[in-house]
mmCIF file of C-alpha atoms in Angstrom:
data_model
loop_
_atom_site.group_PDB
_atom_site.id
_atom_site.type_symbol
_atom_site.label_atom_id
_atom_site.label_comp_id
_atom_site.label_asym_id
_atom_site.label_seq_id
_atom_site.Cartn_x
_atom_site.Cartn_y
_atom_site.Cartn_z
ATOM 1 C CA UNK A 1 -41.773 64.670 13.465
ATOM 2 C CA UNK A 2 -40.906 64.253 9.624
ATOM 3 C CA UNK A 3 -39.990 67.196 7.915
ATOM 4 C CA UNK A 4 -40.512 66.685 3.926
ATOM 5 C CA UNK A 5 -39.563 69.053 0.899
ATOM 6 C CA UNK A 6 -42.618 68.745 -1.488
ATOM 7 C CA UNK A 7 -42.364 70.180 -4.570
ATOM 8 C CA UNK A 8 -45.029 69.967 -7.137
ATOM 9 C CA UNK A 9 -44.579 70.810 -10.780
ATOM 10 C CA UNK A 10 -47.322 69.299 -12.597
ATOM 11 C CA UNK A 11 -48.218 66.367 -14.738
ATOM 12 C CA UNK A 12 -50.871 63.826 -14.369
ATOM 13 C CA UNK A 13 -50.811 63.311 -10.428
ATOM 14 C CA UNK A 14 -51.594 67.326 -10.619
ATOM 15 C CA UNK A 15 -54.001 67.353 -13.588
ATOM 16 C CA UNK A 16 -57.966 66.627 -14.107
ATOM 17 C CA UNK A 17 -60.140 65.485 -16.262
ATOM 18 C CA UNK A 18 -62.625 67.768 -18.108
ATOM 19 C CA UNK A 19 -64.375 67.374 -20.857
ATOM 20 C CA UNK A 20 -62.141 64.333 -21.843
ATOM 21 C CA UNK A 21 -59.695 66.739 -21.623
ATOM 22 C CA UNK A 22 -57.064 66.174 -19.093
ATOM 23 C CA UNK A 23 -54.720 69.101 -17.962
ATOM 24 C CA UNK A 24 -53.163 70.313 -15.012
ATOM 25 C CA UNK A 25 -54.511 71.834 -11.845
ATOM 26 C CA UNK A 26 -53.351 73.504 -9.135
ATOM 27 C CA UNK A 27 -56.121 72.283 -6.868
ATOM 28 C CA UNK A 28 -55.844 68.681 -8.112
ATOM 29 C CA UNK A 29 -52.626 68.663 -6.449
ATOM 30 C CA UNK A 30 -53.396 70.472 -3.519
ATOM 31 C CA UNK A 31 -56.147 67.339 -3.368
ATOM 32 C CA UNK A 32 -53.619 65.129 -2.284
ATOM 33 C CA UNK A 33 -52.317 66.043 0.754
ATOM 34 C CA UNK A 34 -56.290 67.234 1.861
ATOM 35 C CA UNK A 35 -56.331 62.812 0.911
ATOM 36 C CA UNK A 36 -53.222 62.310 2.667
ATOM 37 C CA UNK A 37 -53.870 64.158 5.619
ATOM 38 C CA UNK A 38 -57.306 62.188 6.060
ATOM 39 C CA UNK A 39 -56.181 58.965 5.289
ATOM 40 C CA UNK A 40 -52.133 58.478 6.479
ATOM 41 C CA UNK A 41 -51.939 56.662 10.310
ATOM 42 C CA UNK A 42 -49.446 59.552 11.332
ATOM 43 C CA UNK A 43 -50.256 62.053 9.196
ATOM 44 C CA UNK A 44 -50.104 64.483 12.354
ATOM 45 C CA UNK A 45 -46.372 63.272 12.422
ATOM 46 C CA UNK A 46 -45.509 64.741 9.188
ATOM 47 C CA UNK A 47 -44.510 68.444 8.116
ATOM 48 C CA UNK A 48 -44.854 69.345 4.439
ATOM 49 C CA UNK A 49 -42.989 72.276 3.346
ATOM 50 C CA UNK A 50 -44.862 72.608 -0.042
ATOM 51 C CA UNK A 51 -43.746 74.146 -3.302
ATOM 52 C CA UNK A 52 -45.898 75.248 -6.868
ATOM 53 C CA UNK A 53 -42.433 74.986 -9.211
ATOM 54 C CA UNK A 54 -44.352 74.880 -12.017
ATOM 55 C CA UNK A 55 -47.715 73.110 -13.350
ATOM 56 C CA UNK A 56 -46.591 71.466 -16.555
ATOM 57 C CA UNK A 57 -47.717 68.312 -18.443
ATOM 58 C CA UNK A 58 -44.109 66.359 -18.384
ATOM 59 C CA UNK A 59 -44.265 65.668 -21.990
ATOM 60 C CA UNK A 60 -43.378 69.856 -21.782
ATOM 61 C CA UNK A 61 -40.194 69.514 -20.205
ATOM 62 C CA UNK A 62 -37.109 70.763 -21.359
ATOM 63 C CA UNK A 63 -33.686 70.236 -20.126
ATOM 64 C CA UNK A 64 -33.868 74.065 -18.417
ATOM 65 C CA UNK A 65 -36.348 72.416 -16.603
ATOM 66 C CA UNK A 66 -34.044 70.488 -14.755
ATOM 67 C CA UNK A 67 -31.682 73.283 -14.230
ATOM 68 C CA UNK A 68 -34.744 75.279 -12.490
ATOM 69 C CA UNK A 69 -35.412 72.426 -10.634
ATOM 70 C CA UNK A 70 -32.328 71.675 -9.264
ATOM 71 C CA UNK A 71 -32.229 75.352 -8.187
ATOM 72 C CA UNK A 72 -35.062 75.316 -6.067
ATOM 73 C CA UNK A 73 -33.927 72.062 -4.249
ATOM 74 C CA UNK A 74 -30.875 73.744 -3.430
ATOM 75 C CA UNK A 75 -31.958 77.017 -2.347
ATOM 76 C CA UNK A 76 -33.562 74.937 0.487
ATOM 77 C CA UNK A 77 -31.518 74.079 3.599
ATOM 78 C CA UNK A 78 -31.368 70.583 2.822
ATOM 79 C CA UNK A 79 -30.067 69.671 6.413
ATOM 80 C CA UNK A 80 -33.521 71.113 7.565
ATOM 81 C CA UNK A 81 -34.998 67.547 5.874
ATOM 82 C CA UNK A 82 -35.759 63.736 6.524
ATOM 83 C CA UNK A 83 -36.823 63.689 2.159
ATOM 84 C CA UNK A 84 -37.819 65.349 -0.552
ATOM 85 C CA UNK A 85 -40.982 64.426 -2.680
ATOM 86 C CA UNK A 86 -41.291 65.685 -6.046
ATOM 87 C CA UNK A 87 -44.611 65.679 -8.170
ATOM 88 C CA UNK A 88 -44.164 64.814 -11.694
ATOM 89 C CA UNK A 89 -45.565 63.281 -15.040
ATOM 90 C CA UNK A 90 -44.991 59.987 -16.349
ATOM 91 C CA UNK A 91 -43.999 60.552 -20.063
ATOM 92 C CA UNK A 92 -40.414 61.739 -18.981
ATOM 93 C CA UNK A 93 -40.557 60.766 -15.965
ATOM 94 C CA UNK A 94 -37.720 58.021 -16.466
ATOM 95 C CA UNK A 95 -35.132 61.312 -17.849
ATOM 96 C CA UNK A 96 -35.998 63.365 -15.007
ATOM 97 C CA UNK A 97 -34.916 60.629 -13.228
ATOM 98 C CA UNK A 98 -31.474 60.320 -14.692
ATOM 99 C CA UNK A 99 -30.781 64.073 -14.468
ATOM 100 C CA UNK A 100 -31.789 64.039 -10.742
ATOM 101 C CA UNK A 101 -29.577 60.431 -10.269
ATOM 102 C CA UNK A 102 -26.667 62.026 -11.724
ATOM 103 C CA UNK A 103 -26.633 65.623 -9.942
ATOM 104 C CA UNK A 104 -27.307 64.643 -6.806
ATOM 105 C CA UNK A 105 -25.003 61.831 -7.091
ATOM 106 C CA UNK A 106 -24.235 62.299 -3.405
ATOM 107 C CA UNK A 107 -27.314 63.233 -1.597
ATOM 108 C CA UNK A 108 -27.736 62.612 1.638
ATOM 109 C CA UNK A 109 -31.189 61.808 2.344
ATOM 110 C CA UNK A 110 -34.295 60.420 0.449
ATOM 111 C CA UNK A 111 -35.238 62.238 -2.863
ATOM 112 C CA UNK A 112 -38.242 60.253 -4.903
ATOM 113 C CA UNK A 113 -40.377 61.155 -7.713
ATOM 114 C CA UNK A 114 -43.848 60.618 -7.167
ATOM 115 C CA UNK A 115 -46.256 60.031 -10.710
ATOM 116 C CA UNK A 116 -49.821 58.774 -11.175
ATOM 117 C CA UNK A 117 -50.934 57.018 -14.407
ATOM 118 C CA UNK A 118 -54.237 58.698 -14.288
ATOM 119 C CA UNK A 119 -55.279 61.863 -12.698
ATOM 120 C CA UNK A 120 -56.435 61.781 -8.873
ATOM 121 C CA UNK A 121 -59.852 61.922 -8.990
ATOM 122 C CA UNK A 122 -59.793 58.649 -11.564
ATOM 123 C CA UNK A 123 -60.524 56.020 -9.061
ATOM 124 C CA UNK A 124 -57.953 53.547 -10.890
ATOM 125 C CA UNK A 125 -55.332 56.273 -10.160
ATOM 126 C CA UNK A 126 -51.887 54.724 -8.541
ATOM 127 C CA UNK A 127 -50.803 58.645 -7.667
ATOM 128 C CA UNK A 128 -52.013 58.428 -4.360
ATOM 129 C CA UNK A 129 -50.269 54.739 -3.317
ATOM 130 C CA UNK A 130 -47.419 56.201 -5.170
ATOM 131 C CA UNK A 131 -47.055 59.148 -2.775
ATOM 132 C CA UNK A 132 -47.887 57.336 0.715
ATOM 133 C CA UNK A 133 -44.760 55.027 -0.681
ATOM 134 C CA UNK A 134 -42.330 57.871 -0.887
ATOM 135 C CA UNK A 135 -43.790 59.308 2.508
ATOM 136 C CA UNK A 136 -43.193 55.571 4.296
ATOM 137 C CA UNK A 137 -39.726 55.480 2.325
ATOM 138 C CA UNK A 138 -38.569 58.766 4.376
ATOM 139 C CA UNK A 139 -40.676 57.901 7.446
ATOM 140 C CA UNK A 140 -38.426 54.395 7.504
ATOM 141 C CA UNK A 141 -35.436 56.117 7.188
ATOM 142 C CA UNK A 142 -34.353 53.950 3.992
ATOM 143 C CA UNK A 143 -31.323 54.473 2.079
ATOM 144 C CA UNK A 144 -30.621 57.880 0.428
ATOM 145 C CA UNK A 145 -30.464 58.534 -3.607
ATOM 146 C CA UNK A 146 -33.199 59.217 -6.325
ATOM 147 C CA UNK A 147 -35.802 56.615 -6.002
ATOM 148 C CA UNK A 148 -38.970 56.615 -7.968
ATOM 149 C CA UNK A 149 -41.562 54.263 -6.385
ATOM 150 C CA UNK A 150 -44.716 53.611 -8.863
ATOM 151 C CA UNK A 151 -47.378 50.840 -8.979
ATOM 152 C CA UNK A 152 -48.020 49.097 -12.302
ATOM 153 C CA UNK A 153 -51.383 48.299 -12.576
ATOM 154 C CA UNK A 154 -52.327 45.054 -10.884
ATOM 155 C CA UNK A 155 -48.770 44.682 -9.442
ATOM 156 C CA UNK A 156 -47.168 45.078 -6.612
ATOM 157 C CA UNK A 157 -45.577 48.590 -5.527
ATOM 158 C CA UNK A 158 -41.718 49.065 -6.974
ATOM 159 C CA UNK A 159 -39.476 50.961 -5.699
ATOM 160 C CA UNK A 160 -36.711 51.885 -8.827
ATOM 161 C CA UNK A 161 -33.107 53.765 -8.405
ATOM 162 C CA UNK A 162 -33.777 56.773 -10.501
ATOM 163 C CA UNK A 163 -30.967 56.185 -12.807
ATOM 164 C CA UNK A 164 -31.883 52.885 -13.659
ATOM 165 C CA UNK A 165 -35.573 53.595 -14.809
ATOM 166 C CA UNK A 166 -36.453 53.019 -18.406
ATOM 167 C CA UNK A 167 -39.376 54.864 -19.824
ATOM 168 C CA UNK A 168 -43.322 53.522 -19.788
ATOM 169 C CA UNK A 169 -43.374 50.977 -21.854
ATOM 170 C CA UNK A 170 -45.286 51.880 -25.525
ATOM 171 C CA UNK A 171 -49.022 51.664 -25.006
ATOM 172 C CA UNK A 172 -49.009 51.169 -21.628
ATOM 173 C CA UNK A 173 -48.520 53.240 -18.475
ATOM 174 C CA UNK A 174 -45.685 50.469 -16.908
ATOM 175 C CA UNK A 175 -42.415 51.289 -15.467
ATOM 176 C CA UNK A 176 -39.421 48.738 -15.380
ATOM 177 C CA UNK A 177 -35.763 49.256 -14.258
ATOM 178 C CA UNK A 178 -32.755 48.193 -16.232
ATOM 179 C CA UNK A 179 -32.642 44.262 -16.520
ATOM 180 C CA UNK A 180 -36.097 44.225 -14.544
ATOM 181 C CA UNK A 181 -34.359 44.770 -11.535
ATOM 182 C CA UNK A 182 -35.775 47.353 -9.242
ATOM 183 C CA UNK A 183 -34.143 48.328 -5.912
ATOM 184 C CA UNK A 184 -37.046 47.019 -3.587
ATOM 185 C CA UNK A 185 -40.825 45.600 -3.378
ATOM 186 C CA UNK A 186 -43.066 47.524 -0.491
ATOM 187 C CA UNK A 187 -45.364 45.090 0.891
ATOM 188 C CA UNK A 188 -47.379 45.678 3.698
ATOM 189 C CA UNK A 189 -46.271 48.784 4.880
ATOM 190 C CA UNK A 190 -42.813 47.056 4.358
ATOM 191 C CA UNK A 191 -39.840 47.758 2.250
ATOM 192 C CA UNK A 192 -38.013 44.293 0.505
ATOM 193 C CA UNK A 193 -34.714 44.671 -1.011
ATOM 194 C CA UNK A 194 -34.586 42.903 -4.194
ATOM 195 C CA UNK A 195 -32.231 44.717 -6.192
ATOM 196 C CA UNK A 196 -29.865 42.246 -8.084
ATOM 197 C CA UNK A 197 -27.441 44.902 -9.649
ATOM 198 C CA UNK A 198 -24.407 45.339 -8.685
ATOM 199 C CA UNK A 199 -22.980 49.317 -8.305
ATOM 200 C CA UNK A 200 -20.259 51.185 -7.487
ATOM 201 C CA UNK A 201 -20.333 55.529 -7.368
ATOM 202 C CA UNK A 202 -17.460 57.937 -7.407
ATOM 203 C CA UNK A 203 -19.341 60.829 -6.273
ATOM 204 C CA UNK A 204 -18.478 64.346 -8.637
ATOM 205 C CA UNK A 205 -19.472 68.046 -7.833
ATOM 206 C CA UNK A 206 -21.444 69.228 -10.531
ATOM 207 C CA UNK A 207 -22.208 72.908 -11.842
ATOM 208 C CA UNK A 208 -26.701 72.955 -12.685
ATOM 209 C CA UNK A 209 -25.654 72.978 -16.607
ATOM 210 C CA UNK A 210 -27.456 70.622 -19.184
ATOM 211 C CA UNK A 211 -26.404 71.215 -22.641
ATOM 212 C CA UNK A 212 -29.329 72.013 -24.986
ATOM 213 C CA UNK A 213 -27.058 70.826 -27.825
ATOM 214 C CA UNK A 214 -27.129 67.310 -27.985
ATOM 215 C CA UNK A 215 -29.173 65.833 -31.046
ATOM 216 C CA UNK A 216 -30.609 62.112 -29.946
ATOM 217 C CA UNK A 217 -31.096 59.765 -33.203
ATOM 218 C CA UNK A 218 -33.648 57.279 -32.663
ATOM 219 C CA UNK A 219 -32.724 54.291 -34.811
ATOM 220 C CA UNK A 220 -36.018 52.851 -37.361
ATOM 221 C CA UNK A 221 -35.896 51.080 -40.410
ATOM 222 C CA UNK A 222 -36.066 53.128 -43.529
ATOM 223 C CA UNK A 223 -34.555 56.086 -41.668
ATOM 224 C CA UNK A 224 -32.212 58.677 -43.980
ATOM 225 C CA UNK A 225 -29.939 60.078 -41.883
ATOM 226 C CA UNK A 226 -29.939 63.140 -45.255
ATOM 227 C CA UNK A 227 -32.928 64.371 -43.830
ATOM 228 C CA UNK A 228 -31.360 65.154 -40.047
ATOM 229 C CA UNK A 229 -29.812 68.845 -39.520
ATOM 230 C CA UNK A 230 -26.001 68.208 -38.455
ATOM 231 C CA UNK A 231 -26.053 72.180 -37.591
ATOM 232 C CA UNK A 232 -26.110 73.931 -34.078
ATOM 233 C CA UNK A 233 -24.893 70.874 -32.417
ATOM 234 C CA UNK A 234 -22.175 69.900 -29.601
ATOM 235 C CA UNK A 235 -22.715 66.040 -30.229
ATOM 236 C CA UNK A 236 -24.709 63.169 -31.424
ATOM 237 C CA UNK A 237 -26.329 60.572 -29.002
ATOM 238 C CA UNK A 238 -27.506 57.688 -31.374
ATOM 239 C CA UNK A 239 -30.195 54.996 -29.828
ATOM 240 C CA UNK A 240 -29.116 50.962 -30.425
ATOM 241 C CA UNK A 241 -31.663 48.253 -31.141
ATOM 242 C CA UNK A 242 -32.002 46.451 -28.031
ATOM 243 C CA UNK A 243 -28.667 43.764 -28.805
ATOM 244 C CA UNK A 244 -26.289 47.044 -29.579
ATOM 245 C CA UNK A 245 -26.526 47.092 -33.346
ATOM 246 C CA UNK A 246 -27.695 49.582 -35.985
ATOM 247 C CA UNK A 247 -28.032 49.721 -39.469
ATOM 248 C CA UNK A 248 -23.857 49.287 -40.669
ATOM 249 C CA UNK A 249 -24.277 49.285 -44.448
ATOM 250 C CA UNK A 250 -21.800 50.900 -46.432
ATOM 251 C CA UNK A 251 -20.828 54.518 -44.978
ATOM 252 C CA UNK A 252 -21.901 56.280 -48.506
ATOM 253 C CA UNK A 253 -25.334 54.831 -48.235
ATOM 254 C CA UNK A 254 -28.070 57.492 -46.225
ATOM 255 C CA UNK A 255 -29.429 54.927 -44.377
ATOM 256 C CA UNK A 256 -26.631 53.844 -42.880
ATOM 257 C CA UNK A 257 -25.565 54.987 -39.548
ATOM 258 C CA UNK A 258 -22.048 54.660 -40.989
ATOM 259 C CA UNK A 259 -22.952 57.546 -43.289
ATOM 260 C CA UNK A 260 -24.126 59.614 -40.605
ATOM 261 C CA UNK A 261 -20.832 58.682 -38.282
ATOM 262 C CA UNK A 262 -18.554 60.119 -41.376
ATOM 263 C CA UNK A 263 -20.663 63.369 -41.698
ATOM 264 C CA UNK A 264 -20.168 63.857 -38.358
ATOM 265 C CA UNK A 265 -16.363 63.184 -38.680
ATOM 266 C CA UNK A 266 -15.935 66.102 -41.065
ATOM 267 C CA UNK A 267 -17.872 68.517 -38.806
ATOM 268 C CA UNK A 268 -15.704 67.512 -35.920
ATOM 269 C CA UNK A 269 -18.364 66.302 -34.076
ATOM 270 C CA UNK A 270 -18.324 62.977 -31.978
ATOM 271 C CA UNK A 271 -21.363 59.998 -32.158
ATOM 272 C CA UNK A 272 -21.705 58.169 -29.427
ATOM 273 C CA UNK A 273 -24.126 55.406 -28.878
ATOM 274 C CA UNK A 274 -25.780 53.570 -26.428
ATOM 275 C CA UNK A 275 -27.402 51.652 -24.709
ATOM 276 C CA UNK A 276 -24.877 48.781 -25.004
ATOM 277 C CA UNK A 277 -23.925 45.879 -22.497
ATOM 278 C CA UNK A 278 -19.671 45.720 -22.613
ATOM 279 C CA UNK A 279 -18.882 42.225 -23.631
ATOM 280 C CA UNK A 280 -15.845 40.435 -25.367
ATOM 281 C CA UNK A 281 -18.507 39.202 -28.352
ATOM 282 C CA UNK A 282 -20.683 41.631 -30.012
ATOM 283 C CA UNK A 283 -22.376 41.873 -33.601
ATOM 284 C CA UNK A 284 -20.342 42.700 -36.616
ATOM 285 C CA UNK A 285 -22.192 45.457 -37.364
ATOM 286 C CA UNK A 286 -21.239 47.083 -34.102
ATOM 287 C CA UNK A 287 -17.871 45.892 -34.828
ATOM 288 C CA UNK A 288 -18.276 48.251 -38.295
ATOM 289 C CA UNK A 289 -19.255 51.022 -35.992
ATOM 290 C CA UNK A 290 -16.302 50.639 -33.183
ATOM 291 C CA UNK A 291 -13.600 50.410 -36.182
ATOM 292 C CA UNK A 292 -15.476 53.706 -37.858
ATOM 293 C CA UNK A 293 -14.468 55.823 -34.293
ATOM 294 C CA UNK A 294 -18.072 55.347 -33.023
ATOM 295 C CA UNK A 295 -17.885 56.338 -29.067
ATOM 296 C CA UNK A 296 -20.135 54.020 -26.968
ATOM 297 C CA UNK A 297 -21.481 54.956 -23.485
ATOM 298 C CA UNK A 298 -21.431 51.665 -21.843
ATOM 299 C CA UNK A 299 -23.964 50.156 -19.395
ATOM 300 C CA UNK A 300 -26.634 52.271 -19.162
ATOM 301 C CA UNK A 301 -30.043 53.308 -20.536
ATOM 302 C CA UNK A 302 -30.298 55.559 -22.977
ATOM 303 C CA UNK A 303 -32.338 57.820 -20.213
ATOM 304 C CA UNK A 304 -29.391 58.079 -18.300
ATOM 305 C CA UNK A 305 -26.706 58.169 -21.487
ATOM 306 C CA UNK A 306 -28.928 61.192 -22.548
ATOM 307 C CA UNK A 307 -28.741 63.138 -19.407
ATOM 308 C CA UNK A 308 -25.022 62.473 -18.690
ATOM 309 C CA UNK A 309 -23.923 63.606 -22.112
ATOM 310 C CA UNK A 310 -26.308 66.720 -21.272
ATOM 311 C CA UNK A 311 -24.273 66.986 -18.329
ATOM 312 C CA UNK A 312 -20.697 66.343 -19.709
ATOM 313 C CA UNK A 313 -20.685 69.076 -22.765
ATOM 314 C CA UNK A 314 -22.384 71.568 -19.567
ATOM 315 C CA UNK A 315 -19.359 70.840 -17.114
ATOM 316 C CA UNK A 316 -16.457 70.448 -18.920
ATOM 317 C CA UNK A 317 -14.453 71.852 -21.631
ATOM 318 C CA UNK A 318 -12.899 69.378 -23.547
ATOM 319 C CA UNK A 319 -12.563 65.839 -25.013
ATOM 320 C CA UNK A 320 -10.568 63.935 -22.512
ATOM 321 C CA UNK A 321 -12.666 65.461 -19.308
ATOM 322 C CA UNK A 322 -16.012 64.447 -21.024
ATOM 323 C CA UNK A 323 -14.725 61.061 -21.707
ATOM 324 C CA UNK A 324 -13.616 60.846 -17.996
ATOM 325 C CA UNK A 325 -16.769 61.820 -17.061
ATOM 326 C CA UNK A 326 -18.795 59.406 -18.859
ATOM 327 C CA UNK A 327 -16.267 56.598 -17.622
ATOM 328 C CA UNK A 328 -16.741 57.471 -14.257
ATOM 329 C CA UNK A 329 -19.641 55.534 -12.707
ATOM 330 C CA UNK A 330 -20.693 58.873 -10.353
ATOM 331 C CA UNK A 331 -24.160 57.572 -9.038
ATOM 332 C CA UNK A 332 -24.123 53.790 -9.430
ATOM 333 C CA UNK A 333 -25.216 54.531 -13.761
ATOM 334 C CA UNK A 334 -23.349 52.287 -15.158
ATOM 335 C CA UNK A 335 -25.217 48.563 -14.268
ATOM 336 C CA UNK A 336 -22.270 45.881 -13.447
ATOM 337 C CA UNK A 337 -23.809 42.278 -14.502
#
């Protein structure tokens, strides 16, 4: 007998459809074990202990969320489990993956996040071949961490390391990892390793805190960095174009994120950017930003730079034991060509 943690907390796999409306349902998820239960060889030979966290549409979530979240996992006996499953939407899906990665940095057993890219009773819907995934993952007794196993459309299933998902790709409902290098293929009722990253982890003890003072810059051109509110903040997290650059004109021009690096300099507030691959040769214009005092987060997604920084200003106190932190490659972040 399997004994799995389910907790459900919304989104699309717990939504229908109405009146081209789609929102979320308790009975929608309920649906899906009454589907499992039918339709899974062994179902017999697996206990659910379920839980209704919540019933929110992901694009909802807030960091708090996480923090809630994280307290109901633990106020479990986690011994008492082979896995946990948790139900969850796909728009931020890839940071609730991160935060998860991160805090439970040394779990030791199964914990995957289970989404559908259309709501259950679509009959396109990849929820349900999503879930009998994660139940097979804990049933096989593969490797613990966050995993977050998900079917493109027309593809094979994927099974991704939490903290190296990146979100859906724009108009589509795809998920890649880092590098396009997911942890495994399941074929067949099979799991394939296929993971081609290399990681290390330094497990840390954490405290349930995520900072709701971190302001995230998204870089576009045209953007005036005079129109952004520098007020009520701990930090800045600033996005890079895919090769690691941003806009480097000179610092007293708006548009520059040189400007906004110096107004952040006189507030006593730090920039750091990411994501960025660490290599001897990189643009000039990142070059302009190093020499400036820009801090960059190394070799990682921006989901996971997000939800560490989140993580660093809740946990620690100062400067130095942030920028430990973020050095420290706790759950395997940090992707080592």
């Amino acid at each position: 007998m399997k004994n799995i943690l389910l907790i459900m907390t919304g989104g699309t796999i717990g939504s229908t459809l109405k009146k081209n409306t789609v929102d979320t349902s308790d009975a929608a998820t309920y649906s899906l074990l009454q589907r499992f239960n039918a339709d899974y060889p062994s179902a017999d030979q697996i206990h659910f202990k379920t839980r209704q966290l919540t019933s929110i549409l992901s694009e909802n979530i807030q960091p708090e969320f996480w923090q809630i979240l994280i307290q109901a996992i633990e106020s479990e006996t986690i011994e008492n489990y082979d896995g946990i499953i948790i139900t969850h939407g796909t728009d931020t899906l890839a940071f609730t993956a991160a935060a998860l990665g991160l805090y439970f940095n040394a779990i030791n057993i199964p914990l995957l996040l289970v989404s559908s890219h259309l709501p259950l009773q679509h009959p396109d819907a990849n929820g349900f071949h999503n879930f009998m995934c994660a139940v097979d993952y804990i049933v096989q007794n593969q490797p613990a961490g966050v995993f977050v196993p998900y079917q493109n459309p027309g593809h094979d299933m994927t099974v991704h390391r939490g903290i190296h998902l990146l979100s859906s790709l724009p108009l589509s409902s795809d998920f890649i990892s880092a590098r396009f290098s997911s942890d495994m293929r399941y074929e067949a009722g099979q799991f394939i390793h296929v993971n081609t990253i290399a990681y290390e982890q330094q497990p840390v003890r954490l405290k349930p805190i995520f900072s709701a003072r971190i302001l995230l810059i998204r870089p576009y051109p045209g953007l005036d960095y005079r129109n952004l509110k520098l007020t009520g903040i701990d930090c800045v997290l600033h996005d890079l174009y895919h090769s690691g650059t941003a806009c480097a004109l000179d610092e007293n021009n708006p548009q520059s994120a040189l400007y906004v690096l110096n107004q952040c300099q006189k507030q006593g507030l730090t920039v750091y950017f990411a994501p960025i691959e660490k290599r001897a040769a990189v643009y000039i214009t990142t070059r302009q930003l190093l020499e400036n005092g820009a801090e960059f987060i190394w070799d990682m997604t921006l989901e996971a730079a997000y939800a560490k920084l989140l993580l660093a200003f809740g946990n620690f106190d100062s400067d130095p034991t942030r920028r430990q932190f973020l050095d420290t490659n706790i759950a395997g972040e940090k992707i080592i060509s």
